[in-house]
XYZ file of C-alpha atoms in Angstrom:
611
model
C -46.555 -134.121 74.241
C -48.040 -131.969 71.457
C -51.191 -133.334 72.288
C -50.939 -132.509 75.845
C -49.553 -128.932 75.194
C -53.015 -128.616 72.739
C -55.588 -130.295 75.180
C -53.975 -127.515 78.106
C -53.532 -124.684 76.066
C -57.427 -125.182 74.697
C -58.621 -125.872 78.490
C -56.841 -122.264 78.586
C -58.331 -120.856 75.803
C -62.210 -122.422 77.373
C -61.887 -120.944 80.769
C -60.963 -117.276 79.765
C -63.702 -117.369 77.609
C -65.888 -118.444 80.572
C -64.607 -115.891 82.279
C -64.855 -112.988 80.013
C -68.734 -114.139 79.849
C -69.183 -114.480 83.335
C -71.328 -111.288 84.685
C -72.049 -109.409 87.584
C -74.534 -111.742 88.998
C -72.387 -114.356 88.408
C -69.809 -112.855 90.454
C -72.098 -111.980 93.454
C -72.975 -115.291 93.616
C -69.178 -117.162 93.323
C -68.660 -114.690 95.960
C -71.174 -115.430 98.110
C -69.767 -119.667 97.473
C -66.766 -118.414 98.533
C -68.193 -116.596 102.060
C -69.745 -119.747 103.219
C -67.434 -122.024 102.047
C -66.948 -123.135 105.791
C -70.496 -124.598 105.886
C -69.786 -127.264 103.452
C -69.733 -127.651 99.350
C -72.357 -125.316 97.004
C -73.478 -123.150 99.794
C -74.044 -119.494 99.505
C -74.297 -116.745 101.921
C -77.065 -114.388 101.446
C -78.272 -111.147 103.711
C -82.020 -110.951 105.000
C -83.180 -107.281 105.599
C -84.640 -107.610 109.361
C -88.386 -108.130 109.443
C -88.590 -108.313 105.687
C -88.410 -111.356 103.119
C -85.903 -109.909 100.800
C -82.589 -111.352 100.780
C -79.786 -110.652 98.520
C -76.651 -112.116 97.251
C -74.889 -108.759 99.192
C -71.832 -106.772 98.047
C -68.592 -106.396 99.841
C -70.081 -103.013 101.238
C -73.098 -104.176 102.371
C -71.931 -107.266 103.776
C -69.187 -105.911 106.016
C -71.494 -102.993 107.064
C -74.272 -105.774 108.444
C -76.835 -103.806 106.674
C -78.962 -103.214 103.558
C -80.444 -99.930 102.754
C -79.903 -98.896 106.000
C -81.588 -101.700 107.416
C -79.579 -104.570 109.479
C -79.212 -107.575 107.785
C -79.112 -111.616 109.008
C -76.860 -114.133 107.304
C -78.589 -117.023 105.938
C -76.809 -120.239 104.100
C -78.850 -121.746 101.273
C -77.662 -124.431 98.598
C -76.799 -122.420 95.900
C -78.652 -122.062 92.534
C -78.478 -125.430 90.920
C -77.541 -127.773 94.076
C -79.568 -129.688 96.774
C -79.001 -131.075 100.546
C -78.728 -134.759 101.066
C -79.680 -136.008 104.434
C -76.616 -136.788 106.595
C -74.510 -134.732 104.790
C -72.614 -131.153 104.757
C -73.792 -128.496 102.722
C -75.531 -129.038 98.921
C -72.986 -131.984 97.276
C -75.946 -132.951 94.939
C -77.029 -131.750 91.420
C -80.428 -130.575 91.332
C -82.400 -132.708 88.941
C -82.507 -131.107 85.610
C -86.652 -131.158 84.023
C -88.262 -129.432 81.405
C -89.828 -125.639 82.260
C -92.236 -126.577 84.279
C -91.240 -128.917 86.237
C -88.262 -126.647 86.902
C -90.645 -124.101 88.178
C -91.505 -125.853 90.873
C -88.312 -127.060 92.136
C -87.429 -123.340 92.488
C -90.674 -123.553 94.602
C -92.522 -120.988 92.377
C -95.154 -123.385 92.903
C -98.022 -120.482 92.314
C -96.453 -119.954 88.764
C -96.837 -124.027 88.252
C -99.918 -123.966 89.036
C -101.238 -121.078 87.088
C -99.664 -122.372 84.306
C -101.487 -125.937 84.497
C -104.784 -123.671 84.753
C -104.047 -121.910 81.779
C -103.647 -124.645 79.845
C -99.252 -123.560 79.301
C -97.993 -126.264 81.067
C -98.401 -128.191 77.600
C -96.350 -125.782 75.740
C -93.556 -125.370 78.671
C -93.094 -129.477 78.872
C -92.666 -129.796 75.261
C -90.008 -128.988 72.916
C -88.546 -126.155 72.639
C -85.936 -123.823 74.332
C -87.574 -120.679 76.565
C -86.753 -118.719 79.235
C -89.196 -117.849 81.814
C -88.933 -115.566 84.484
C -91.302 -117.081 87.022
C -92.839 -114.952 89.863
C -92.108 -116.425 93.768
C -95.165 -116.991 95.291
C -94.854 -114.009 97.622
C -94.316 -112.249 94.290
C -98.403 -113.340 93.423
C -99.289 -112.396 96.654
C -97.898 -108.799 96.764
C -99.676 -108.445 93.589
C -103.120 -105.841 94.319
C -106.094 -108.611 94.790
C -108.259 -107.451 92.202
C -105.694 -107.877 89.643
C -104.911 -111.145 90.529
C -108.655 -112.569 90.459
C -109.302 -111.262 87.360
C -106.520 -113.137 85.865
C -107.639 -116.096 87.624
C -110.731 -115.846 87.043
C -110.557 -115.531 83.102
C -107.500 -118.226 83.329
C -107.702 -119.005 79.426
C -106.946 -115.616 78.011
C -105.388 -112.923 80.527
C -103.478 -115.654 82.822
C -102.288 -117.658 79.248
C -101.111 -113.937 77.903
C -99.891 -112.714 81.371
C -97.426 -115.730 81.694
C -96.768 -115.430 77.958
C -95.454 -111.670 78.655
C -92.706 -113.351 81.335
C -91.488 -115.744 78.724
C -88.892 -115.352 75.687
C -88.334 -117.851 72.961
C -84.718 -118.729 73.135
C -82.560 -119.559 76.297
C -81.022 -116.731 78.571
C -78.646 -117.489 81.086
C -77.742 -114.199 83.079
C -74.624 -113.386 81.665
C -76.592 -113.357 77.989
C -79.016 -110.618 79.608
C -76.911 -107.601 78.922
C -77.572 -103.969 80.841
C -79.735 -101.822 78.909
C -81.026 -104.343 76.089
C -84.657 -105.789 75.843
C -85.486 -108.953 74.912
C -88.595 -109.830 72.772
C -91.749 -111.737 75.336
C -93.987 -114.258 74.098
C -96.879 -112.328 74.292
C -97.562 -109.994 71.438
C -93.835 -109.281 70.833
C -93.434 -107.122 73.618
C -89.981 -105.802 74.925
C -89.181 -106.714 78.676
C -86.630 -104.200 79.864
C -83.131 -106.159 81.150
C -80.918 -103.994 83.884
C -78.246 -105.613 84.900
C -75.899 -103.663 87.347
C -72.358 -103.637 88.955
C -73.757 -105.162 92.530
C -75.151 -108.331 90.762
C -78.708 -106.964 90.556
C -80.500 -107.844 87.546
C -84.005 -106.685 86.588
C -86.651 -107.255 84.182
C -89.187 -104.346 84.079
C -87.762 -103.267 86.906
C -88.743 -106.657 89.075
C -85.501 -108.687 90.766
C -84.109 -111.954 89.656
C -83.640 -113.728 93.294
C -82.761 -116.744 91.933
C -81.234 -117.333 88.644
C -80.009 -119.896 86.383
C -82.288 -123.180 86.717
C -81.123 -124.761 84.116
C -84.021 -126.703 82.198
C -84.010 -129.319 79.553
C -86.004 -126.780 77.184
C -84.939 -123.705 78.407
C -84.086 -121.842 82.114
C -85.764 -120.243 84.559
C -85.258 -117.514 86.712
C -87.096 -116.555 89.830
C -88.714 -112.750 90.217
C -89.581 -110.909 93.238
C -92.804 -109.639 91.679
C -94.780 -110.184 88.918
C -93.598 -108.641 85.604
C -96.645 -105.979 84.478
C -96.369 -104.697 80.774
C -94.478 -101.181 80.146
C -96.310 -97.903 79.326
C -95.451 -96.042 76.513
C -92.919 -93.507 76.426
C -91.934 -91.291 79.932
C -93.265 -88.311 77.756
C -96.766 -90.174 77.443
C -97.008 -91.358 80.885
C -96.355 -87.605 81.811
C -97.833 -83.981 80.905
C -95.066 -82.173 79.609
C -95.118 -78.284 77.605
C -94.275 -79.108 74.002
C -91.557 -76.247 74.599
C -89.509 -78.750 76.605
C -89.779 -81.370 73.964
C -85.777 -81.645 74.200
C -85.529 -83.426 77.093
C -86.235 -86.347 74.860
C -88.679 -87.707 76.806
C -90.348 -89.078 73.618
C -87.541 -91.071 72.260
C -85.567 -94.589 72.930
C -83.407 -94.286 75.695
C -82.873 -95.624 78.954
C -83.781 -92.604 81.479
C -84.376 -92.429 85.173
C -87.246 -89.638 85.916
C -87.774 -88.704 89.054
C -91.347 -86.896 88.753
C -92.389 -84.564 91.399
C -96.496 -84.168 91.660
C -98.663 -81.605 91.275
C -98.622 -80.866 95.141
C -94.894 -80.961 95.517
C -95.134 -78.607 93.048
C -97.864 -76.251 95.020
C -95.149 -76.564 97.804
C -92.249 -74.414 96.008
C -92.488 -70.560 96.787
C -94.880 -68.702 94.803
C -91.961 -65.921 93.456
C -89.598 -69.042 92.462
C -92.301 -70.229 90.664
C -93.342 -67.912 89.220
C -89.955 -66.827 87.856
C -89.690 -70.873 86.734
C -93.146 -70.491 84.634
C -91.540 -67.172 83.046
C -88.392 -68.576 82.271
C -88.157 -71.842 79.668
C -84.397 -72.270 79.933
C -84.820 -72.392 83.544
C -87.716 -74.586 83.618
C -86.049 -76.944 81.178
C -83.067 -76.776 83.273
C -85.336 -77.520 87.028
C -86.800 -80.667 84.723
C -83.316 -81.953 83.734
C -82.083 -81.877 87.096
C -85.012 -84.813 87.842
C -84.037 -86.713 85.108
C -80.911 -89.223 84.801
C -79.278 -90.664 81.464
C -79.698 -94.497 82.683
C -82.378 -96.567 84.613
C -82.321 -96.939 88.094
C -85.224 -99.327 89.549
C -85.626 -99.149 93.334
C -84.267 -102.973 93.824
C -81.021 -102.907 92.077
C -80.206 -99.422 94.995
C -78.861 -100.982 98.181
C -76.816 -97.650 99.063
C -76.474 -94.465 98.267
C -74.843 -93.551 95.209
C -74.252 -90.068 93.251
C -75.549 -90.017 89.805
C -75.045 -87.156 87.904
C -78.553 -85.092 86.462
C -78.748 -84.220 83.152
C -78.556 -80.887 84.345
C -74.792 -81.545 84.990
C -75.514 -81.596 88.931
C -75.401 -84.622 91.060
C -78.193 -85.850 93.006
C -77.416 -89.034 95.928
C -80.230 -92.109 94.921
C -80.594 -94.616 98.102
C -82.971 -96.254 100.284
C -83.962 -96.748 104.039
C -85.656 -100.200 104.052
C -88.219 -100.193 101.627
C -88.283 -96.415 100.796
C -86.073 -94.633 98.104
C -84.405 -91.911 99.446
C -83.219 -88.649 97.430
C -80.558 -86.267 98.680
C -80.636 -88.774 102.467
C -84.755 -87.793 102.264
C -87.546 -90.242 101.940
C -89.731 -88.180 99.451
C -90.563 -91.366 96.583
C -94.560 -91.950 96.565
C -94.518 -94.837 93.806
C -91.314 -96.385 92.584
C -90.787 -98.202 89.271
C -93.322 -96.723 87.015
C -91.797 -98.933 83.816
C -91.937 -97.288 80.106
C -90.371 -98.364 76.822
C -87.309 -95.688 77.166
C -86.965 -96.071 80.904
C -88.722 -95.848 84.601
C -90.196 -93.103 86.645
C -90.466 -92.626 90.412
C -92.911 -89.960 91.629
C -91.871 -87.929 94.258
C -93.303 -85.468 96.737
C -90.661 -82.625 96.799
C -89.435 -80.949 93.818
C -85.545 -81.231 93.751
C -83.513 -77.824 93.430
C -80.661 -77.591 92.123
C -77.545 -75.214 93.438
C -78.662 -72.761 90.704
C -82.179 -72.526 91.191
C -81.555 -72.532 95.106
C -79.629 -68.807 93.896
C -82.681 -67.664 91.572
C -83.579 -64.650 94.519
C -80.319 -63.492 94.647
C -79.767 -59.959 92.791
C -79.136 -60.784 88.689
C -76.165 -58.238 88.786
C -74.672 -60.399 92.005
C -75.454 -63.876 90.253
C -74.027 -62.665 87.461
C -70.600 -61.266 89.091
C -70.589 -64.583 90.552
C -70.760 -66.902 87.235
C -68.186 -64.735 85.702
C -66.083 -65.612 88.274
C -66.035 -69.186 87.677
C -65.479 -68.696 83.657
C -61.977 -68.472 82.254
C -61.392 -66.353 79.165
C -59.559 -69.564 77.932
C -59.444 -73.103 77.922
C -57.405 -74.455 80.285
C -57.827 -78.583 81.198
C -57.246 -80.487 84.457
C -53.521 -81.642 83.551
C -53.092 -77.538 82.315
C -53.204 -76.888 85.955
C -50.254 -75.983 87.829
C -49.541 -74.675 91.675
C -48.830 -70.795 91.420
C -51.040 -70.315 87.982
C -53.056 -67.401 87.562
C -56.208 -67.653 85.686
C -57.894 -64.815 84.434
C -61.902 -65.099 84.227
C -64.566 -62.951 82.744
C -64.792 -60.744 85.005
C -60.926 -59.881 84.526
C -60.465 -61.353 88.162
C -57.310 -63.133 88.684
C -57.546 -66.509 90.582
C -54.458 -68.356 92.052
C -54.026 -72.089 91.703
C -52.902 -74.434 94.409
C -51.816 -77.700 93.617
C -51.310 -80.162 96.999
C -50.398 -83.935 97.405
C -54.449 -84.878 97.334
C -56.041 -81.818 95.841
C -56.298 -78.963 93.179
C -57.938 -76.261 94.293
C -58.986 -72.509 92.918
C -58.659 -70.044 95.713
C -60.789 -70.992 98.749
C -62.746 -74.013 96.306
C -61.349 -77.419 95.311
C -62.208 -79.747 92.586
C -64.636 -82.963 92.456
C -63.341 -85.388 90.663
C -65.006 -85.894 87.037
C -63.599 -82.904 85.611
C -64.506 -82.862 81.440
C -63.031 -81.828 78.216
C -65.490 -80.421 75.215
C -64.564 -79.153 71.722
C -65.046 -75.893 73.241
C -64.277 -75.873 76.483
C -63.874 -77.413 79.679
C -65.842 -78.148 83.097
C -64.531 -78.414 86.421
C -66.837 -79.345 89.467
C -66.076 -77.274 92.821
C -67.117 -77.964 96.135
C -67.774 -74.334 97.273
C -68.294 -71.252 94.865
C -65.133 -69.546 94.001
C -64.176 -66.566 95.548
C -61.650 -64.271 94.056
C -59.585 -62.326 96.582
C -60.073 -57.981 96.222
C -58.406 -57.063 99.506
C -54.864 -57.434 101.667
C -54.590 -59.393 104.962
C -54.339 -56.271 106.555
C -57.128 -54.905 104.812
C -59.449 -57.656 105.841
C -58.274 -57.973 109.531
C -58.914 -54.065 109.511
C -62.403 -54.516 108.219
C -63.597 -57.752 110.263
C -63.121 -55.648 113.168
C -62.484 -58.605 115.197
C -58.907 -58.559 115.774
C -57.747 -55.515 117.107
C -55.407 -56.915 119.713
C -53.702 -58.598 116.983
C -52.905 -55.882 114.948
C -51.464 -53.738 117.910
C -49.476 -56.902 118.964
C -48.371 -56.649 114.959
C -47.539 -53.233 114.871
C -45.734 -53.482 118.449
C -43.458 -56.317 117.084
C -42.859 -54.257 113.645
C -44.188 -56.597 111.426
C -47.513 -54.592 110.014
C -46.045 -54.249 106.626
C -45.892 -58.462 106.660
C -49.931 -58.156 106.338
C -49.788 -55.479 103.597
C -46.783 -56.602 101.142
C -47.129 -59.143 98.128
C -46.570 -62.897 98.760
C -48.275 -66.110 99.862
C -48.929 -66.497 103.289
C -51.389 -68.071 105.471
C -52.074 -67.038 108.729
C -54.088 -68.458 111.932
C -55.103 -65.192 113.203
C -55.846 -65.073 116.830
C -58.960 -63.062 117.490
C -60.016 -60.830 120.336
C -61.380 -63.527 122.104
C -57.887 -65.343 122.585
C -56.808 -62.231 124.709
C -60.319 -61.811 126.611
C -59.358 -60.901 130.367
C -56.164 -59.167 129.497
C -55.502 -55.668 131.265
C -53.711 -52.825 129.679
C -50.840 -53.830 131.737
C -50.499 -57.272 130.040
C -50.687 -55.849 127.029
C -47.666 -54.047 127.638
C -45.765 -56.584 129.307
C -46.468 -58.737 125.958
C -45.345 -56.117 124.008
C -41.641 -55.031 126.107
C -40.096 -57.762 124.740
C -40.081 -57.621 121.116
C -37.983 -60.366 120.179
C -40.215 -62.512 122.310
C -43.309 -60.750 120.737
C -41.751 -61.271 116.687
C -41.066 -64.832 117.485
C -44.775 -65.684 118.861
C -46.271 -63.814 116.146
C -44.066 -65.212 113.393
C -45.314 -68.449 114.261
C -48.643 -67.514 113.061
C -47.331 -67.767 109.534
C -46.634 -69.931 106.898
C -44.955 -69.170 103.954
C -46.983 -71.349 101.055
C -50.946 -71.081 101.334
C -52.643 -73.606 102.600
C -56.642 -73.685 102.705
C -58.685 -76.318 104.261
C -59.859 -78.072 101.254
C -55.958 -78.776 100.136
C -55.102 -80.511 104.292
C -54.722 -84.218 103.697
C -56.978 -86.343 105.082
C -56.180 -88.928 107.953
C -52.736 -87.627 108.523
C -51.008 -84.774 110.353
C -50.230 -82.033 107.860
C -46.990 -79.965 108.969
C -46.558 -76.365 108.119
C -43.660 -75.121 108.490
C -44.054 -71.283 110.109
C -41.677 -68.080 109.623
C -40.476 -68.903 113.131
C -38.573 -72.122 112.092
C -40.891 -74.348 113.896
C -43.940 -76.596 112.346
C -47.749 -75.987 112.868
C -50.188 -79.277 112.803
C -52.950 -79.270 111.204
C -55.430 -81.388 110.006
C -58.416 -81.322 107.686
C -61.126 -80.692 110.599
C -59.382 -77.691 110.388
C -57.590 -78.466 113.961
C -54.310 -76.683 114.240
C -51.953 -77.843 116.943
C -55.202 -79.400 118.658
C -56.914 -75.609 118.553
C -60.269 -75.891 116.221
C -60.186 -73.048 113.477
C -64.189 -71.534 113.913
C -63.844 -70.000 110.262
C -61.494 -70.590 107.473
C -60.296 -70.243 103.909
C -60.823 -66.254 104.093
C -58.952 -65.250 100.842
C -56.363 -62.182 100.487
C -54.435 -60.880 97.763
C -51.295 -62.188 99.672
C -52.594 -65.091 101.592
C -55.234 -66.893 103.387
C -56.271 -65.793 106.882
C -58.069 -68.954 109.464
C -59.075 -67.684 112.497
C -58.148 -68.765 116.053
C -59.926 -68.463 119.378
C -56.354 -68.973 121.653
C -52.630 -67.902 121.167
C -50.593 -70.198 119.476
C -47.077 -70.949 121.143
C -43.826 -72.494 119.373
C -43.663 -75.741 121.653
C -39.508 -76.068 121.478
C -38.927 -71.642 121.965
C -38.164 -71.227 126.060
C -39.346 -67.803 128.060
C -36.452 -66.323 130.071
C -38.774 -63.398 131.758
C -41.206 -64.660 134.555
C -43.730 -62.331 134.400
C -44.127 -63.087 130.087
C -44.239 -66.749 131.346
C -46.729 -66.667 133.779
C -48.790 -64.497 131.329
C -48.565 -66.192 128.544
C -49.496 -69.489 130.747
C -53.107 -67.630 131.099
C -53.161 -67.243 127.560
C -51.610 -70.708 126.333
C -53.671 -73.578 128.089
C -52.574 -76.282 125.862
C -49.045 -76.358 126.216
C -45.742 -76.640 128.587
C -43.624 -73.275 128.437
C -40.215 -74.069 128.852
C -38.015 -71.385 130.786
C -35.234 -70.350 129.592
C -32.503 -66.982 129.506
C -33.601 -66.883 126.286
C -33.031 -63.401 124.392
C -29.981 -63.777 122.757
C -32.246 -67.395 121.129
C -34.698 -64.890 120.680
C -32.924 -62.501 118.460
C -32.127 -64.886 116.187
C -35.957 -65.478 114.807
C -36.121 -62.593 112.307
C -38.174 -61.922 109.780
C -36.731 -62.198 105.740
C -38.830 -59.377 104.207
C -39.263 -59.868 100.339
């Protein structure tokens, strides 16, 4: 029994070891066994971009989506790495034939990579002892490399094609879970570094070219199939590059793994002559306009099968993804030449300079930019789990701004937070969706001004409730403009405003008591607000209230939020006793069913609680 309890417990121990190993290629692929386990043992399901060769061991996403960088995708069923068909029978039940390195290249069908390496007198080397890994091009691989290349390898087969072969080769056996994300393992040729990516959707990379088939094990080593031939890294981005020894701290020059994305001289001559000229005056800004193209990890074009954000060094985000074969940045197509490898990372040359939010502000008056930033500073520290629904921060500027805290959101005035809020020694950074924008002025103040909602305010003043818009609390308001009344004569005005309980009640339920601004609505439910008539308002975040779309929003007061509306809203479950209000306000009110009702004793009841 103690035996048995040691041979289980050490089966136990083996397997989460194997598992802790295992990687994300490793993963793709078991998941890919498991899609197309219903066409027999050892198959795996891969995706074929339409009209292209590539096919990929697909994520979740891009599997359920049908689609690859935009691109439909086809679902093909191949023996998976390591297993072979036998006639007659289902799926891949047999063990592919394990042979030294090169004989292993060419039952991976890299049969141009066998062959060059019988011309170049490696094959010697690769069938003897030993233990390598080689990362052998496919044959289209060879043939996507540029012709003139090619023959003069060829052509000069025992020197360049013996050292270019050499360069995909490492002395010691690498199975994919041993090549980690960012490391670089030692070639064959000369000792130089080959560049290993490997990334969360199973894509793994060596100088930027895609392992499509990994794993063949060999007796003196493994082999793993590229989707291009593996050309030797530059030097450093910084060398590859002109760049003004004032910006040396981007750090171009030293290790790392960065992602450039290098605009050229003509995207440059693009850019408006005063921006540019206020760039070229300004280092801090230029430095800043450089960071914003360059990314703290390396991102080669075939390991991006979506879009994904990635934040700048800047601090910004910028989206990286693709539409078929073209890298896209920001949803444009704008990358000339993709995967431009150096020793401390890759660059992609694009034809568009990339702008950040506060270059895109560089015209604006200084003395309005700089109202604006002082806004969104706080005289003290205050984290994300500091914040609290009713705080008042105080910023720079000695403006007050008003937290709102709601099931799905945090939000400062009219703006709410991105996730990936930060904590520094010194400080702390929040990312907003919208500039902030502290409130100066009353609801009353800013109806007044807008000038758009005359009819309103009468209506307000009629029912008694003007000093509602101009006293201290937290309201929020769909505020009916003009337009909702267009086609009413002065005599249904007045018939609106003779009955003022009627009048207080419709009005009332205009307002909510809590502030509520579009960013803080929930999504994919109905969010109720409860109004200072009694009954609810729905709203959701389209900014649809009770099925009536809001045309502007989030204007902030000192005592609320104001949304406009284009219609009269109407308190669904409140009947109309007088006929002539009813047939009125069924001109006005399109959307619902009135009820009728001897209703001004109900009426009388809905009354404002003034603070």
């Amino acid at each position: 029994m103690k035996l048995l309890f040691a041979a289980t417990f050490a089966l136990f121990v083996l397997s989460a070891f194997d598992q802790a190993d295992s990687s994300a290629y490793d993963k793709i692929v078991a998941h890919s066994r498991i899609r197309a386990k219903k066409e027999g043992p050892n198959v795996c399901a891969l995706q074929q971009v339409v009209g292209t060769k590539k096919k990929y061991f697909s994520t979740c996403r891009n599997w359920y989506q049908g689609a690859i960088c935009g691109k439909k995708a086809t679902v093909l069923y191949e023996c998976c790495p390591g297993y072979m068909k036998l006639d007659g029978m289902r799926g891949c039940p047999a063990v592919a034939p394990i042979d030294n390195v090169f004989g292993t290249v060419g039952l991976v069908k890299a049969t141009t990579t066998q062959d060059y390496s019988a011309l170049s007198k490696l094959r010697e080397e690769i069938e003897g002892a030993g233990s390598y890994t080689f990362f052998a091009p496919s044959n289209d691989a060879w043939d996507l490399l540029d012709p003139e290349v090619r023959t003069a390898l060829v052509s000069n087969v025992n020197i360049e094609l013996y050292n270019a072969l050499h360069y995909h080769m490492v002395n010691k056996r690498l199975l994919t879970k041993d090549l980690k994300n960012g490391m670089t393992a030692t070639s064959m040729y000369n000792d130089l570094s080959l560049l290993i990516n490997h990334y969360s959707n199973g894509v793994v990379t060596v100088n930027c070219a895609r392992i499509i088939h990994g794993n063949q094990v060999a007796t003196n080593g493994v082999v793993h199939v590229t989707d291009r031939v593996i050309t030797a890294v530059g030097n450093t981005i910084q060398d590859v590059i002109e760049v003004d020894d004032d910006l040396s701290t981007l750090s171009l020059g030293q290790p790392g793994h960065f992602t450039l994305f290098a605009p050229t001289n003509d995207a440059f001559d693009k850019l408006d002559r005063e921006v540019l000229d206020r760039l070229m005056e300004d280092k801090n800004s230029l430095q800043a306009l450089l960071n914003y193209h360059l990314l703290n990890s390396v991102q080669c074009s075939e390991a991006i099968m979506a879009g994904t954000s990635y934040e700048t060094q800047e601090g910004s985000n910028i989206e990286i993804g693709c539409d078929g074969d073209s890298l896209t940045v920001n949803g444009i197509k704008m990358v000339l030449k993709k995967d431009i490898v150096t020793t401390n990372g890759v660059i992609h040359l694009i034809d568009q300079v990339l702008m950040p939010d506060s270059d895109e502000v560089m015209s604006m008056d200084q003395s309005f930019l700089k109202i604006i930033l002082e806004n969104h500073i706080l005289k003290n520290k205050i984290v994300l789990s500091q914040l609290y629904n009713g705080q008042r921060l105080e910023t720079l500027a000695g403006k007050f701004l008003r937290v709102f805290v709601y099931r799905t959101a945090v939000c400062i005035e009219n703006a709410c937070l991105i996730r990936g809020s930060k904590e520094g020694n010194n400080g702390a950074l929040h990312l907003m969706k919208t500039l902030i924008t502290p409130a100066d002025s009353s609801m009353y103040q800013l109806l007044v001004k807008n000038g758009a909602f005359k009819i309103f305010l009468s209506l307000m003043e009629a029912a008694g409730l003007n000093d509602l818009l101009k006293q201290e609390g937290d309201f929020t308001l769909f505020a009916p403009t003009d337009e909702a009344f267009a086609g009413l004569s002065e005599r249904d005005l007045s018939l609106l405003k003779s009955d003022v309980n009627a009048l207080r009640a419709i009005l009332l339920y205009h307002f909510s008591n809590s502030i509520f601004i579009g960013g803080g609505l929930e999504t994919g439910v109905t969010n109720l607000l409860k109004t200072l008539q009694g009954s609810n308002l729905k709203a959701n975040e389209s900014m649809l209230v009770n099925t009536v779309k809001v045309p502007d929003s989030d204007l902030m007061a000192t005592n609320g939020v104001i949304h406009f509306v284009r219609t009269l809203l109407y308190p669904e479950d409140i009947p109309v006793g007088n006929q002539d209000l009813l047939s009125l306000l069924r001109r006005i009110i399109r959307y619902i069913q009135i009820k009728v009702l001897n209703c001004n004793m109900l009426l009388q009841n809905h009354v404002i609680g003034m603070k």
